Amino acid sequence: MLMNSFFEMNCKNELLKNYFAEDTTRTYSVSLFFDEKSTAELSNFILQVAQITKNDYVVKNNIPPHITIGMFKATKNQEGQLLQVIQKINFEFQPIFEKKENVLCFEKLDTLKNKIAFLSFATKQSLIFSLNQKLHSFLMPDFPSACNNMYLPQVFFPHCTIATGLSKTQLALLQDAQNKNLIKIPKLVQVAKISLAIRHPYQEVF
């Protein structure tokens, strides 16, 4: 029993050592974060959905409301270079983020693969697509696309995840609440910044 515990501990230590090695490839996510007011409204909505569905994964894991615009592979050694690009784009777009006419408009609460609930847009949001295209033009091919290439400009589908890992029962509870107009989605939100984070385990870099 002691031998097994010792072996497991050594394995875990080795995995952690390999993960934090400078040349280990990891996945970085680039996301849009919202201003304080929008974040509060979206967080309240996420909590409301969690209470209705009894699925608190997003709340429990403190996942902030966001829109992912890219996933990239990089090593720890490349993180500084990656960060410089993100900071440059963020600085360029900051005056645009602050303009009130550049608010984003969610249309409805939708579902994907019968297990993910997300907020989708009524029309193509030019600001998000411009950021997505600029991001990929700056980073590729030096930083390969991750997550099955689902954030590449030609297939990009912007959304804000509200709940994930929903069971059929939980999904039915959510749909019933929608049919009875028990929930009201936040319509207008304002982007405040671009964020860079290590995906697993989640660690915000910028």
PDB file of C-alpha atoms in Angstrom:
ATOM      1  CA  MET A   1       0.000   0.000   0.000  1.00  0.00           C
ATOM      2  CA  LEU A   2       2.826   2.392   0.953  1.00  0.00           C
ATOM      3  CA  MET A   3       4.747   1.368  -2.149  1.00  0.00           C
ATOM      4  CA  ASN A   4       1.727   2.167  -4.349  1.00  0.00           C
ATOM      5  CA  SER A   5       1.268   5.572  -2.694  1.00  0.00           C
ATOM      6  CA  PHE A   6       4.961   6.353  -3.135  1.00  0.00           C
ATOM      7  CA  PHE A   7       4.795   5.316  -6.799  1.00  0.00           C
ATOM      8  CA  GLU A   8       1.689   7.453  -7.438  1.00  0.00           C
ATOM      9  CA  MET A   9       3.288  10.470  -5.754  1.00  0.00           C
ATOM     10  CA  ASN A  10       6.433  10.105  -7.863  1.00  0.00           C
ATOM     11  CA  CYS A  11       4.315   9.854 -11.027  1.00  0.00           C
ATOM     12  CA  LYS A  12       2.394  13.017 -10.117  1.00  0.00           C
ATOM     13  CA  ASN A  13       5.632  14.886  -9.342  1.00  0.00           C
ATOM     14  CA  GLU A  14       7.085  13.786 -12.668  1.00  0.00           C
ATOM     15  CA  LEU A  15       3.976  14.941 -14.540  1.00  0.00           C
ATOM     16  CA  LEU A  16       4.102  18.337 -12.823  1.00  0.00           C
ATOM     17  CA  LYS A  17       7.812  18.663 -13.537  1.00  0.00           C
ATOM     18  CA  ASN A  18       7.236  17.859 -17.212  1.00  0.00           C
ATOM     19  CA  TYR A  19       4.301  20.282 -17.406  1.00  0.00           C
ATOM     20  CA  PHE A  20       6.270  23.206 -16.053  1.00  0.00           C
ATOM     21  CA  ALA A  21       9.359  22.409 -18.157  1.00  0.00           C
ATOM     22  CA  GLU A  22      10.348  25.312 -20.383  1.00  0.00           C
ATOM     23  CA  ASP A  23      10.014  23.300 -23.599  1.00  0.00           C
ATOM     24  CA  THR A  24       6.691  21.583 -22.808  1.00  0.00           C
ATOM     25  CA  THR A  25       3.956  22.522 -25.278  1.00  0.00           C
ATOM     26  CA  ARG A  26       0.746  23.732 -23.689  1.00  0.00           C
ATOM     27  CA  THR A  27      -2.499  25.286 -24.913  1.00  0.00           C
ATOM     28  CA  TYR A  28      -3.114  29.012 -24.489  1.00  0.00           C
ATOM     29  CA  SER A  29      -6.542  30.596 -24.837  1.00  0.00           C
ATOM     30  CA  VAL A  30      -7.129  34.156 -25.996  1.00  0.00           C
ATOM     31  CA  SER A  31     -10.470  35.583 -24.871  1.00  0.00           C
ATOM     32  CA  LEU A  32     -12.473  38.772 -24.673  1.00  0.00           C
ATOM     33  CA  PHE A  33     -13.396  39.879 -21.159  1.00  0.00           C
ATOM     34  CA  PHE A  34     -16.229  42.305 -20.449  1.00  0.00           C
ATOM     35  CA  ASP A  35     -16.492  45.527 -18.498  1.00  0.00           C
ATOM     36  CA  GLU A  36     -17.605  45.481 -14.850  1.00  0.00           C
ATOM     37  CA  LYS A  37     -21.309  46.063 -15.527  1.00  0.00           C
ATOM     38  CA  SER A  38     -21.525  43.430 -18.282  1.00  0.00           C
ATOM     39  CA  THR A  39     -19.540  40.922 -16.219  1.00  0.00           C
ATOM     40  CA  ALA A  40     -21.905  41.369 -13.264  1.00  0.00           C
ATOM     41  CA  GLU A  41     -24.997  40.884 -15.441  1.00  0.00           C
ATOM     42  CA  LEU A  42     -23.580  37.816 -17.187  1.00  0.00           C
ATOM     43  CA  SER A  43     -22.361  36.321 -13.890  1.00  0.00           C
ATOM     44  CA  ASN A  44     -25.839  36.722 -12.397  1.00  0.00           C
ATOM     45  CA  PHE A  45     -27.331  35.058 -15.460  1.00  0.00           C
ATOM     46  CA  ILE A  46     -24.857  32.157 -15.219  1.00  0.00           C
ATOM     47  CA  LEU A  47     -25.774  31.747 -11.527  1.00  0.00           C
ATOM     48  CA  GLN A  48     -29.487  31.782 -12.369  1.00  0.00           C
ATOM     49  CA  VAL A  49     -29.018  29.051 -15.000  1.00  0.00           C
ATOM     50  CA  ALA A  50     -26.938  27.027 -12.526  1.00  0.00           C
ATOM     51  CA  GLN A  51     -29.736  27.230  -9.948  1.00  0.00           C
ATOM     52  CA  ILE A  52     -32.372  26.174 -12.485  1.00  0.00           C
ATOM     53  CA  THR A  53     -30.388  23.261 -13.918  1.00  0.00           C
ATOM     54  CA  LYS A  54     -28.613  22.208 -10.683  1.00  0.00           C
ATOM     55  CA  ASN A  55     -25.410  22.265 -12.754  1.00  0.00           C
ATOM     56  CA  ASP A  56     -22.883  24.581 -11.103  1.00  0.00           C
ATOM     57  CA  TYR A  57     -19.718  23.631 -13.036  1.00  0.00           C
ATOM     58  CA  VAL A  58     -19.102  27.142 -14.399  1.00  0.00           C
ATOM     59  CA  VAL A  59     -19.867  28.801 -11.051  1.00  0.00           C
ATOM     60  CA  LYS A  60     -17.888  26.300  -8.962  1.00  0.00           C
ATOM     61  CA  ASN A  61     -14.806  26.612 -11.173  1.00  0.00           C
ATOM     62  CA  ASN A  62     -14.968  30.421 -11.161  1.00  0.00           C
ATOM     63  CA  ILE A  63     -14.977  30.611 -14.960  1.00  0.00           C
ATOM     64  CA  PRO A  64     -15.511  34.288 -15.806  1.00  0.00           C
ATOM     65  CA  PRO A  65     -17.894  35.287 -18.621  1.00  0.00           C
ATOM     66  CA  HIS A  66     -15.842  35.513 -21.813  1.00  0.00           C
ATOM     67  CA  ILE A  67     -15.728  34.971 -25.566  1.00  0.00           C
ATOM     68  CA  THR A  68     -12.798  32.862 -26.747  1.00  0.00           C
ATOM     69  CA  ILE A  69     -11.309  34.159 -30.003  1.00  0.00           C
ATOM     70  CA  GLY A  70      -8.348  31.799 -30.348  1.00  0.00           C
ATOM     71  CA  MET A  71      -6.522  28.753 -29.026  1.00  0.00           C
ATOM     72  CA  PHE A  72      -2.823  28.307 -29.665  1.00  0.00           C
ATOM     73  CA  LYS A  73       0.005  25.913 -28.859  1.00  0.00           C
ATOM     74  CA  ALA A  74       3.192  27.309 -27.356  1.00  0.00           C
ATOM     75  CA  THR A  75       5.962  26.427 -24.931  1.00  0.00           C
ATOM     76  CA  LYS A  76       6.829  28.306 -21.753  1.00  0.00           C
ATOM     77  CA  ASN A  77       9.856  29.684 -23.607  1.00  0.00           C
ATOM     78  CA  GLN A  78       7.524  31.259 -26.194  1.00  0.00           C
ATOM     79  CA  GLU A  79       5.101  32.740 -23.672  1.00  0.00           C
ATOM     80  CA  GLY A  80       6.814  36.145 -23.650  1.00  0.00           C
ATOM     81  CA  GLN A  81       6.570  36.436 -27.434  1.00  0.00           C
ATOM     82  CA  LEU A  82       2.918  35.374 -27.337  1.00  0.00           C
ATOM     83  CA  LEU A  83       2.166  37.870 -24.576  1.00  0.00           C
ATOM     84  CA  GLN A  84       3.752  40.733 -26.556  1.00  0.00           C
ATOM     85  CA  VAL A  85       1.407  40.101 -29.482  1.00  0.00           C
ATOM     86  CA  ILE A  86      -1.672  39.980 -27.222  1.00  0.00           C
ATOM     87  CA  GLN A  87      -0.667  43.203 -25.462  1.00  0.00           C
ATOM     88  CA  LYS A  88      -0.078  44.912 -28.820  1.00  0.00           C
ATOM     89  CA  ILE A  89      -3.524  43.946 -30.152  1.00  0.00           C
ATOM     90  CA  ASN A  90      -5.155  44.872 -26.842  1.00  0.00           C
ATOM     91  CA  PHE A  91      -3.505  48.314 -26.924  1.00  0.00           C
ATOM     92  CA  GLU A  92      -4.579  48.856 -30.540  1.00  0.00           C
ATOM     93  CA  PHE A  93      -8.214  47.945 -29.855  1.00  0.00           C
ATOM     94  CA  GLN A  94      -8.568  49.581 -26.425  1.00  0.00           C
ATOM     95  CA  PRO A  95      -9.997  52.874 -27.791  1.00  0.00           C
ATOM     96  CA  ILE A  96     -12.488  50.835 -29.845  1.00  0.00           C
ATOM     97  CA  PHE A  97     -13.563  48.805 -26.788  1.00  0.00           C
ATOM     98  CA  GLU A  98     -14.318  52.020 -24.895  1.00  0.00           C
ATOM     99  CA  LYS A  99     -16.708  53.398 -27.515  1.00  0.00           C
ATOM    100  CA  LYS A 100     -20.307  52.897 -26.426  1.00  0.00           C
ATOM    101  CA  GLU A 101     -21.446  52.244 -30.002  1.00  0.00           C
ATOM    102  CA  ASN A 102     -19.304  49.107 -30.080  1.00  0.00           C
ATOM    103  CA  VAL A 103     -21.460  47.132 -27.670  1.00  0.00           C
ATOM    104  CA  LEU A 104     -22.143  43.493 -28.548  1.00  0.00           C
ATOM    105  CA  CYS A 105     -25.694  42.228 -28.825  1.00  0.00           C
ATOM    106  CA  PHE A 106     -26.630  38.698 -27.792  1.00  0.00           C
ATOM    107  CA  GLU A 107     -29.717  37.247 -29.456  1.00  0.00           C
ATOM    108  CA  LYS A 108     -30.631  34.085 -27.564  1.00  0.00           C
ATOM    109  CA  LEU A 109     -29.624  31.255 -25.274  1.00  0.00           C
ATOM    110  CA  ASP A 110     -28.744  28.274 -27.448  1.00  0.00           C
ATOM    111  CA  THR A 111     -27.381  24.749 -26.938  1.00  0.00           C
ATOM    112  CA  LEU A 112     -24.611  22.672 -28.496  1.00  0.00           C
ATOM    113  CA  LYS A 113     -24.355  18.867 -28.548  1.00  0.00           C
ATOM    114  CA  ASN A 114     -27.214  18.797 -26.008  1.00  0.00           C
ATOM    115  CA  LYS A 115     -24.799  19.532 -23.177  1.00  0.00           C
ATOM    116  CA  ILE A 116     -23.551  23.118 -23.539  1.00  0.00           C
ATOM    117  CA  ALA A 117     -25.671  26.253 -23.103  1.00  0.00           C
ATOM    118  CA  PHE A 118     -24.340  29.453 -24.617  1.00  0.00           C
ATOM    119  CA  LEU A 119     -25.340  32.950 -25.682  1.00  0.00           C
ATOM    120  CA  SER A 120     -25.237  33.490 -29.447  1.00  0.00           C
ATOM    121  CA  PHE A 121     -25.376  36.588 -31.631  1.00  0.00           C
ATOM    122  CA  ALA A 122     -28.142  37.679 -33.970  1.00  0.00           C
ATOM    123  CA  THR A 123     -25.830  39.082 -36.618  1.00  0.00           C
ATOM    124  CA  LYS A 124     -22.159  38.920 -37.466  1.00  0.00           C
ATOM    125  CA  GLN A 125     -20.316  41.023 -34.902  1.00  0.00           C
ATOM    126  CA  SER A 126     -17.626  42.784 -36.947  1.00  0.00           C
ATOM    127  CA  LEU A 127     -15.538  43.701 -33.897  1.00  0.00           C
ATOM    128  CA  ILE A 128     -15.144  40.070 -32.777  1.00  0.00           C
ATOM    129  CA  PHE A 129     -14.376  38.794 -36.263  1.00  0.00           C
ATOM    130  CA  SER A 130     -11.820  41.567 -36.827  1.00  0.00           C
ATOM    131  CA  LEU A 131     -10.055  40.575 -33.608  1.00  0.00           C
ATOM    132  CA  ASN A 132     -10.170  36.893 -34.512  1.00  0.00           C
ATOM    133  CA  GLN A 133      -8.660  37.518 -37.960  1.00  0.00           C
ATOM    134  CA  LYS A 134      -5.956  39.887 -36.708  1.00  0.00           C
ATOM    135  CA  LEU A 135      -5.024  37.506 -33.912  1.00  0.00           C
ATOM    136  CA  HIS A 136      -4.511  34.569 -36.263  1.00  0.00           C
ATOM    137  CA  SER A 137      -2.664  36.645 -38.869  1.00  0.00           C
ATOM    138  CA  PHE A 138      -0.211  37.793 -36.179  1.00  0.00           C
ATOM    139  CA  LEU A 139       0.304  34.436 -34.438  1.00  0.00           C
ATOM    140  CA  MET A 140       0.215  31.796 -37.162  1.00  0.00           C
ATOM    141  CA  PRO A 141       2.205  29.858 -38.256  1.00  0.00           C
ATOM    142  CA  ASP A 142       4.614  30.529 -35.355  1.00  0.00           C
ATOM    143  CA  PHE A 143       1.931  29.450 -32.880  1.00  0.00           C
ATOM    144  CA  PRO A 144      -0.153  26.532 -34.241  1.00  0.00           C
ATOM    145  CA  SER A 145      -3.905  26.539 -33.745  1.00  0.00           C
ATOM    146  CA  ALA A 146      -5.204  24.264 -30.971  1.00  0.00           C
ATOM    147  CA  CYS A 147      -8.591  22.801 -29.997  1.00  0.00           C
ATOM    148  CA  ASN A 148      -9.277  21.080 -33.348  1.00  0.00           C
ATOM    149  CA  ASN A 149      -8.828  24.365 -35.243  1.00  0.00           C
ATOM    150  CA  MET A 150     -12.351  25.424 -34.216  1.00  0.00           C
ATOM    151  CA  TYR A 151     -11.284  29.063 -33.702  1.00  0.00           C
ATOM    152  CA  LEU A 152      -9.743  29.571 -37.149  1.00  0.00           C
ATOM    153  CA  PRO A 153     -11.329  32.562 -38.969  1.00  0.00           C
ATOM    154  CA  GLN A 154     -13.006  30.418 -41.627  1.00  0.00           C
ATOM    155  CA  VAL A 155     -14.956  28.371 -39.060  1.00  0.00           C
ATOM    156  CA  PHE A 156     -15.071  30.767 -36.096  1.00  0.00           C
ATOM    157  CA  PHE A 157     -18.369  30.772 -34.177  1.00  0.00           C
ATOM    158  CA  PRO A 158     -18.285  33.389 -31.392  1.00  0.00           C
ATOM    159  CA  HIS A 159     -20.312  32.605 -28.280  1.00  0.00           C
ATOM    160  CA  CYS A 160     -20.350  32.984 -24.498  1.00  0.00           C
ATOM    161  CA  THR A 161     -20.633  29.698 -22.593  1.00  0.00           C
ATOM    162  CA  ILE A 162     -23.220  29.793 -19.787  1.00  0.00           C
ATOM    163  CA  ALA A 163     -23.294  26.140 -18.678  1.00  0.00           C
ATOM    164  CA  THR A 164     -21.470  22.977 -19.711  1.00  0.00           C
ATOM    165  CA  GLY A 165     -21.775  19.257 -19.033  1.00  0.00           C
ATOM    166  CA  LEU A 166     -25.565  19.442 -18.934  1.00  0.00           C
ATOM    167  CA  SER A 167     -27.477  16.168 -18.665  1.00  0.00           C
ATOM    168  CA  LYS A 168     -30.725  15.578 -20.576  1.00  0.00           C
ATOM    169  CA  THR A 169     -32.688  16.289 -17.406  1.00  0.00           C
ATOM    170  CA  GLN A 170     -30.823  19.529 -16.741  1.00  0.00           C
ATOM    171  CA  LEU A 171     -31.256  20.610 -20.346  1.00  0.00           C
ATOM    172  CA  ALA A 172     -34.999  19.943 -20.096  1.00  0.00           C
ATOM    173  CA  LEU A 173     -35.181  22.112 -16.940  1.00  0.00           C
ATOM    174  CA  LEU A 174     -33.453  24.944 -18.785  1.00  0.00           C
ATOM    175  CA  GLN A 175     -35.722  24.666 -21.820  1.00  0.00           C
ATOM    176  CA  ASP A 176     -38.796  24.640 -19.570  1.00  0.00           C
ATOM    177  CA  ALA A 177     -37.585  27.826 -17.844  1.00  0.00           C
ATOM    178  CA  GLN A 178     -37.084  29.441 -21.244  1.00  0.00           C
ATOM    179  CA  ASN A 179     -40.549  28.418 -22.441  1.00  0.00           C
ATOM    180  CA  LYS A 180     -42.068  29.940 -19.309  1.00  0.00           C
ATOM    181  CA  ASN A 181     -39.999  33.137 -19.716  1.00  0.00           C
ATOM    182  CA  LEU A 182     -38.448  32.633 -16.298  1.00  0.00           C
ATOM    183  CA  ILE A 183     -35.046  33.792 -17.482  1.00  0.00           C
ATOM    184  CA  LYS A 184     -34.068  36.920 -19.365  1.00  0.00           C
ATOM    185  CA  ILE A 185     -30.737  37.007 -21.156  1.00  0.00           C
ATOM    186  CA  PRO A 186     -28.417  40.026 -20.892  1.00  0.00           C
ATOM    187  CA  LYS A 187     -28.677  41.569 -24.351  1.00  0.00           C
ATOM    188  CA  LEU A 188     -26.022  44.293 -24.556  1.00  0.00           C
ATOM    189  CA  VAL A 189     -22.463  43.812 -23.306  1.00  0.00           C
ATOM    190  CA  GLN A 190     -19.251  45.814 -23.616  1.00  0.00           C
ATOM    191  CA  VAL A 191     -15.814  44.283 -24.164  1.00  0.00           C
ATOM    192  CA  ALA A 192     -13.075  45.664 -21.895  1.00  0.00           C
ATOM    193  CA  LYS A 193      -9.908  43.719 -22.709  1.00  0.00           C
ATOM    194  CA  ILE A 194      -8.229  40.766 -24.362  1.00  0.00           C
ATOM    195  CA  SER A 195      -7.032  38.063 -21.989  1.00  0.00           C
ATOM    196  CA  LEU A 196      -4.319  35.418 -22.361  1.00  0.00           C
ATOM    197  CA  ALA A 197      -4.449  32.290 -20.203  1.00  0.00           C
ATOM    198  CA  ILE A 198      -3.010  28.799 -19.978  1.00  0.00           C
ATOM    199  CA  ARG A 199      -5.931  26.479 -20.577  1.00  0.00           C
ATOM    200  CA  HIS A 200      -5.151  23.454 -18.360  1.00  0.00           C
ATOM    201  CA  PRO A 201      -4.717  24.008 -15.508  1.00  0.00           C
ATOM    202  CA  TYR A 202      -6.338  27.437 -15.959  1.00  0.00           C
ATOM    203  CA  GLN A 203      -3.900  30.230 -15.198  1.00  0.00           C
ATOM    204  CA  GLU A 204      -4.364  33.798 -16.377  1.00  0.00           C
ATOM    205  CA  VAL A 205      -1.236  35.291 -17.936  1.00  0.00           C
ATOM    206  CA  PHE A 206      -2.635  38.682 -18.971  1.00  0.00           C
TER     207      PHE A 206
END
